[in-house]
JSON list of C-alpha atoms in Angstrom, two decimals:
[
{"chain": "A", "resi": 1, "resn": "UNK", "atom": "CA", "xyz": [-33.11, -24.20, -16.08]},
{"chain": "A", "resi": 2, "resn": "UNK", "atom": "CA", "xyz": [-31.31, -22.91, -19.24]},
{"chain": "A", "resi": 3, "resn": "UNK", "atom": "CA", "xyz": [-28.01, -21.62, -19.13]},
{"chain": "A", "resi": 4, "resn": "UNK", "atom": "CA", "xyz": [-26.43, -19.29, -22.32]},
{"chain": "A", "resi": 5, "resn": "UNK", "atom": "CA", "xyz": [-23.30, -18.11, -22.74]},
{"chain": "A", "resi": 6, "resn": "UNK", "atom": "CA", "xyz": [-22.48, -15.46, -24.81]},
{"chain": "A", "resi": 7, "resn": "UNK", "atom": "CA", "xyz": [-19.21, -14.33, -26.62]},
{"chain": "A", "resi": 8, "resn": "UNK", "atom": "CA", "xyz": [-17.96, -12.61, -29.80]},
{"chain": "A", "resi": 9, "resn": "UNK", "atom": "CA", "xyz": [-17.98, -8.93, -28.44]},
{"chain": "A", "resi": 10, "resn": "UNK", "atom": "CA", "xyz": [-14.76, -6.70, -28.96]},
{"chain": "A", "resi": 11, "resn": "UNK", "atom": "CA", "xyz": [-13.86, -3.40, -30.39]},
{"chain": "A", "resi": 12, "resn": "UNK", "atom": "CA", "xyz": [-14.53, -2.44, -33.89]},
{"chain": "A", "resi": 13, "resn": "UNK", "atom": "CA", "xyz": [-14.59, 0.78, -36.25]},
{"chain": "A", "resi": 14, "resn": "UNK", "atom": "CA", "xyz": [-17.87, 2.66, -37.45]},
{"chain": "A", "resi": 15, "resn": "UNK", "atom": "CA", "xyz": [-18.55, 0.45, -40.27]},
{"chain": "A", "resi": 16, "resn": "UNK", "atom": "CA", "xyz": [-17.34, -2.48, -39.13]},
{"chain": "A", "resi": 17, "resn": "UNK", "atom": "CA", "xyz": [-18.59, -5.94, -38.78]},
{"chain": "A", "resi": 18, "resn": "UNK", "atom": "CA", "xyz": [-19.06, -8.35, -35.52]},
{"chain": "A", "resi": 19, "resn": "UNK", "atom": "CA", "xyz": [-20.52, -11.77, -35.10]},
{"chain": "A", "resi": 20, "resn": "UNK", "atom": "CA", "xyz": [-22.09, -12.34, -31.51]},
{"chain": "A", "resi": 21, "resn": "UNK", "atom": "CA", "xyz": [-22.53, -16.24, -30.33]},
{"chain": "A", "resi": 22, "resn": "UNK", "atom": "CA", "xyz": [-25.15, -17.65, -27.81]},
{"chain": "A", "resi": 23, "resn": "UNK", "atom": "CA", "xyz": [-24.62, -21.30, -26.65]},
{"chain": "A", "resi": 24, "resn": "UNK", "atom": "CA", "xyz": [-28.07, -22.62, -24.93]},
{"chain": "A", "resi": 25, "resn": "UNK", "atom": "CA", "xyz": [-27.48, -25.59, -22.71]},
{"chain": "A", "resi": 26, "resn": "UNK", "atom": "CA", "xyz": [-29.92, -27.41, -19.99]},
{"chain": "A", "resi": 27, "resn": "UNK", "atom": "CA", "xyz": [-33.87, -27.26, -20.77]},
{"chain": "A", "resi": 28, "resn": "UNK", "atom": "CA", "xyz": [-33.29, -26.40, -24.29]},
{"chain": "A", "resi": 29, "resn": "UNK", "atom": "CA", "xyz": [-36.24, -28.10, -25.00]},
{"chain": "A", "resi": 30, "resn": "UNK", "atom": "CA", "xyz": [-38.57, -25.67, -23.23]},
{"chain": "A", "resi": 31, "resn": "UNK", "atom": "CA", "xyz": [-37.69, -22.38, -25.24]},
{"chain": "A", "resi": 32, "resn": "UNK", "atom": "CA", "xyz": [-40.24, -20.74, -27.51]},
{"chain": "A", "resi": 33, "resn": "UNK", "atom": "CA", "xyz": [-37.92, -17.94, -28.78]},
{"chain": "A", "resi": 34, "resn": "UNK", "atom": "CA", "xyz": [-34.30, -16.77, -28.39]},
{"chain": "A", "resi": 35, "resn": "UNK", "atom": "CA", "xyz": [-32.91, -12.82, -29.23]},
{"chain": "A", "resi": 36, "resn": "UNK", "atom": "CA", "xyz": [-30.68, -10.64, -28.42]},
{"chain": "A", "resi": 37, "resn": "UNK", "atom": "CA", "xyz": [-31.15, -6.84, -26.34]},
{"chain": "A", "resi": 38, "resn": "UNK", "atom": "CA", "xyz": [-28.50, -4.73, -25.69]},
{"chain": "A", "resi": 39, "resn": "UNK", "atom": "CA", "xyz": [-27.86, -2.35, -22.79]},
{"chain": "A", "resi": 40, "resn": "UNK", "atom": "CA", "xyz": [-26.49, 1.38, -23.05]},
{"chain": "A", "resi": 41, "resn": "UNK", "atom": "CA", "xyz": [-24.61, 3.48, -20.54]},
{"chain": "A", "resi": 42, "resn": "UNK", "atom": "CA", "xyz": [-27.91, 5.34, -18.77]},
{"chain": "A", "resi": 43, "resn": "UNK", "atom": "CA", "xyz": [-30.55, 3.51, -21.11]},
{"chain": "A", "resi": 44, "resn": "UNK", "atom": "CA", "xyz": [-32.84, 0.97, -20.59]},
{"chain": "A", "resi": 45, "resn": "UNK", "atom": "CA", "xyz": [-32.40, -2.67, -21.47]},
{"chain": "A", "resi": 46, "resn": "UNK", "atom": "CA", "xyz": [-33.95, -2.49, -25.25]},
{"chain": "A", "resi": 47, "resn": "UNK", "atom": "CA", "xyz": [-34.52, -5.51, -27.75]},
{"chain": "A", "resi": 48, "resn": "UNK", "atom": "CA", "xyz": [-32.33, -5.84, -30.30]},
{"chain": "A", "resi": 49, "resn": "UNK", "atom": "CA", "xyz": [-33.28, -9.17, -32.23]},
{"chain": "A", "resi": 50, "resn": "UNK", "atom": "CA", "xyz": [-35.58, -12.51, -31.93]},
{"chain": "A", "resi": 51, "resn": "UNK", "atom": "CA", "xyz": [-36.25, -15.49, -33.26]},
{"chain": "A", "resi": 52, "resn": "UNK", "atom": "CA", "xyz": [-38.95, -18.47, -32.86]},
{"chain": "A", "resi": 53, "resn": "UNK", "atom": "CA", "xyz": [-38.67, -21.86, -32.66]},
{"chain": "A", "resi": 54, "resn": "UNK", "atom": "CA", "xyz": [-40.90, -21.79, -36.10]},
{"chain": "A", "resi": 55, "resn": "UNK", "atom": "CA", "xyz": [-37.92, -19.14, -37.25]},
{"chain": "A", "resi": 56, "resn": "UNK", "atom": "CA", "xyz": [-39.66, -16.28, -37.38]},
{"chain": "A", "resi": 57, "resn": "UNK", "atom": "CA", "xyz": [-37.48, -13.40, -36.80]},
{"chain": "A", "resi": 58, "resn": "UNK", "atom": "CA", "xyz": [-38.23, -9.42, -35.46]},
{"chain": "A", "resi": 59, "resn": "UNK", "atom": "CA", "xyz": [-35.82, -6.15, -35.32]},
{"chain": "A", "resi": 60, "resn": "UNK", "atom": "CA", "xyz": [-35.79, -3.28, -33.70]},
{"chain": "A", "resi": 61, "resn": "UNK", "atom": "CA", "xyz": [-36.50, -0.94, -36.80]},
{"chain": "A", "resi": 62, "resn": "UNK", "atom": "CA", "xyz": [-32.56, 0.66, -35.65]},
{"chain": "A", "resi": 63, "resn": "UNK", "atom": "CA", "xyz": [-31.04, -2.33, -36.59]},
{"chain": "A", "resi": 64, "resn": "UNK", "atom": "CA", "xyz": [-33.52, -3.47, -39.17]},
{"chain": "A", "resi": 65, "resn": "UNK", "atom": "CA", "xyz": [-30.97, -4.19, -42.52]},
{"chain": "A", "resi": 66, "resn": "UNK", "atom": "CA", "xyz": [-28.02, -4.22, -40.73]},
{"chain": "A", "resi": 67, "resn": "UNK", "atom": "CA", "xyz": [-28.16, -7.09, -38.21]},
{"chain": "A", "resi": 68, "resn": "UNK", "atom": "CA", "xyz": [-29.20, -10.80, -39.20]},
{"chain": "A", "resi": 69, "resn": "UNK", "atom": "CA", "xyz": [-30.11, -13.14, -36.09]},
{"chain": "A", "resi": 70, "resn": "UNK", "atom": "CA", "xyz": [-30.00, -16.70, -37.22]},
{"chain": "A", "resi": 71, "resn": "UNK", "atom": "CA", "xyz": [-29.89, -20.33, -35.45]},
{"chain": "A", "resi": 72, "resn": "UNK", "atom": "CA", "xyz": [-27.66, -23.58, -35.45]},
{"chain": "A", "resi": 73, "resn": "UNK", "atom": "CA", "xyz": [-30.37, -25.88, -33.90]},
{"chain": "A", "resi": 74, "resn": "UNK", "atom": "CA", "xyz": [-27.86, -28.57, -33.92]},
{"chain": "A", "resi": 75, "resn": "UNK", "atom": "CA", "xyz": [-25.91, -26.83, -31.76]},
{"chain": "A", "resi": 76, "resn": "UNK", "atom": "CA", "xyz": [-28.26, -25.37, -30.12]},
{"chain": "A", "resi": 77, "resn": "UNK", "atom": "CA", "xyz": [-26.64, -21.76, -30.49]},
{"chain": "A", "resi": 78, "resn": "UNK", "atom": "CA", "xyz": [-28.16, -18.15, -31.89]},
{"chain": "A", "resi": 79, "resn": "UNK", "atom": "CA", "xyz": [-26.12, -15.76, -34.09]},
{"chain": "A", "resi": 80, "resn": "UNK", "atom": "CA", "xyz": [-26.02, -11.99, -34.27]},
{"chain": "A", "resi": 81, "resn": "UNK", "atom": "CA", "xyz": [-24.56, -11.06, -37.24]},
{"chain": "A", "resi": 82, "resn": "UNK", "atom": "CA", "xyz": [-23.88, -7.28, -37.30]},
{"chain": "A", "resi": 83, "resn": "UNK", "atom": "CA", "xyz": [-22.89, -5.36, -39.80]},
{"chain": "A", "resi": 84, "resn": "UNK", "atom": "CA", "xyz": [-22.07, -1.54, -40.57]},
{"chain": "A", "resi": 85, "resn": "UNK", "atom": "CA", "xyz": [-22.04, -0.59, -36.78]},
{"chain": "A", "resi": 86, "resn": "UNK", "atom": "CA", "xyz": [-22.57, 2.42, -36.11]},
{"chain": "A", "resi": 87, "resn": "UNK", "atom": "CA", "xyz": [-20.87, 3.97, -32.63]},
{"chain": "A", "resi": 88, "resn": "UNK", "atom": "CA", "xyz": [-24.78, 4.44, -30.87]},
{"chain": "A", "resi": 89, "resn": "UNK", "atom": "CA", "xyz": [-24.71, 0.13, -31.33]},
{"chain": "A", "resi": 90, "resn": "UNK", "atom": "CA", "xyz": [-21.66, 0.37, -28.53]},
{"chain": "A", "resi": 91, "resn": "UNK", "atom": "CA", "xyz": [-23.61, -1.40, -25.35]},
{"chain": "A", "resi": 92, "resn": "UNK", "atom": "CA", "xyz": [-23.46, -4.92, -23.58]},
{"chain": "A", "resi": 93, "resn": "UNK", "atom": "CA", "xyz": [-25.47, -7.33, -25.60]},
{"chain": "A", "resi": 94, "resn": "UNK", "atom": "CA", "xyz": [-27.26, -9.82, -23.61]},
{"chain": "A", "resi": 95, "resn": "UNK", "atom": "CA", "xyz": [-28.66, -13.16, -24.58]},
{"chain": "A", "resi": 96, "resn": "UNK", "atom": "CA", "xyz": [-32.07, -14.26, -24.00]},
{"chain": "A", "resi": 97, "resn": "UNK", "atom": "CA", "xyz": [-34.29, -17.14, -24.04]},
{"chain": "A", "resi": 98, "resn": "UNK", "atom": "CA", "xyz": [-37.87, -17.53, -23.26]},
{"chain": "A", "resi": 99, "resn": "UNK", "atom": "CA", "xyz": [-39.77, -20.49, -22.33]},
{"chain": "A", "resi": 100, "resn": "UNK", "atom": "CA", "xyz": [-43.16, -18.75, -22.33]},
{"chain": "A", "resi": 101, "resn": "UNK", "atom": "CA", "xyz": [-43.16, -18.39, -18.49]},
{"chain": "A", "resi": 102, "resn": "UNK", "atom": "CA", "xyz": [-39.29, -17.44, -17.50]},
{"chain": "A", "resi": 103, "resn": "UNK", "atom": "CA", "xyz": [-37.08, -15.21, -19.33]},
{"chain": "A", "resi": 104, "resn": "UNK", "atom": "CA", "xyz": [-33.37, -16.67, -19.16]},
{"chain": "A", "resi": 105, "resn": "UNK", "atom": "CA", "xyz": [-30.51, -14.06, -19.32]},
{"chain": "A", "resi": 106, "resn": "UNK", "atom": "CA", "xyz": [-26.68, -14.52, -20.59]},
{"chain": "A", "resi": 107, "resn": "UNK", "atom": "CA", "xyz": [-23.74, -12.71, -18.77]},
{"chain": "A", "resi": 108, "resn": "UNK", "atom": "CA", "xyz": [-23.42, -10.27, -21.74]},
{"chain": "A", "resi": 109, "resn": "UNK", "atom": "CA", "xyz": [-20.98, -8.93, -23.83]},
{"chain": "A", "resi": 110, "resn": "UNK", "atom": "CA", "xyz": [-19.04, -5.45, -24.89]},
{"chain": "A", "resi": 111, "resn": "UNK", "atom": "CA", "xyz": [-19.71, -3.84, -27.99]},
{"chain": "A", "resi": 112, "resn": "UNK", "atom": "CA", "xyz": [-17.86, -0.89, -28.65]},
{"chain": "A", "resi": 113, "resn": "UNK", "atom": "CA", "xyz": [-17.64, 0.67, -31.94]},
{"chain": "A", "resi": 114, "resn": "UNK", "atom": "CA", "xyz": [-15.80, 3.65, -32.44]},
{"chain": "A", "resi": 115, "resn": "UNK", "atom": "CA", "xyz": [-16.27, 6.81, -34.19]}
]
């Protein structure tokens, strides 16, 4: 099992920045890749950011240049980095980790960027 926990959500202004947090814990060892998807009122689930245990990275070409995902392997945590937000970013962001045969979920967390 692998258990994340997400947090760093809030409110912020078109333009803004926001830093979103992922703490892994449990069978860290077993995960292949780690990202971030995000969740809109009436959308679909859609992936946001990812990154390999090698550290290769991919975007979602809406993001591409504005968000950075990065990793603390020492403490086992992945980073969203997010910058000029625009208000179609506002959704709950969701951690994810993938061990090649599960797909582990966070709780989520609000991002709301206003106009």
């Amino acid at each position: 099992q692998v258990q994340l926990v997400e947090s760093g959500g809030g409110l912020v202004q078109a333009g803004g920045s926001l830093r979103l947090s992922c703490a892994a814990s449990g069978r860290i060892f077993s995960i292949n890749a780690m990202g971030w998807y995000r969740q809109a009122p009436g959308k679909q689930r859609e992936l946001v950011a990812t990154i390999t245990r090698a550290g290769s990275t991919n975007y979602a070409d809406s993001v591409k240049g504005r968000f950075t995902i990065s990793r603390d392997s020492a403490k086992n945590t992945v980073y969203l980095q997010m910058n000029s937000l625009k208000p179609e970013d506002t959704a709950v962001y969701y951690c994810n980790a993938d061990n090649f045969s599960y797909m582990y979920w966070g709780q989520g967390t609000q991002v709301t960027v206003s106009s």
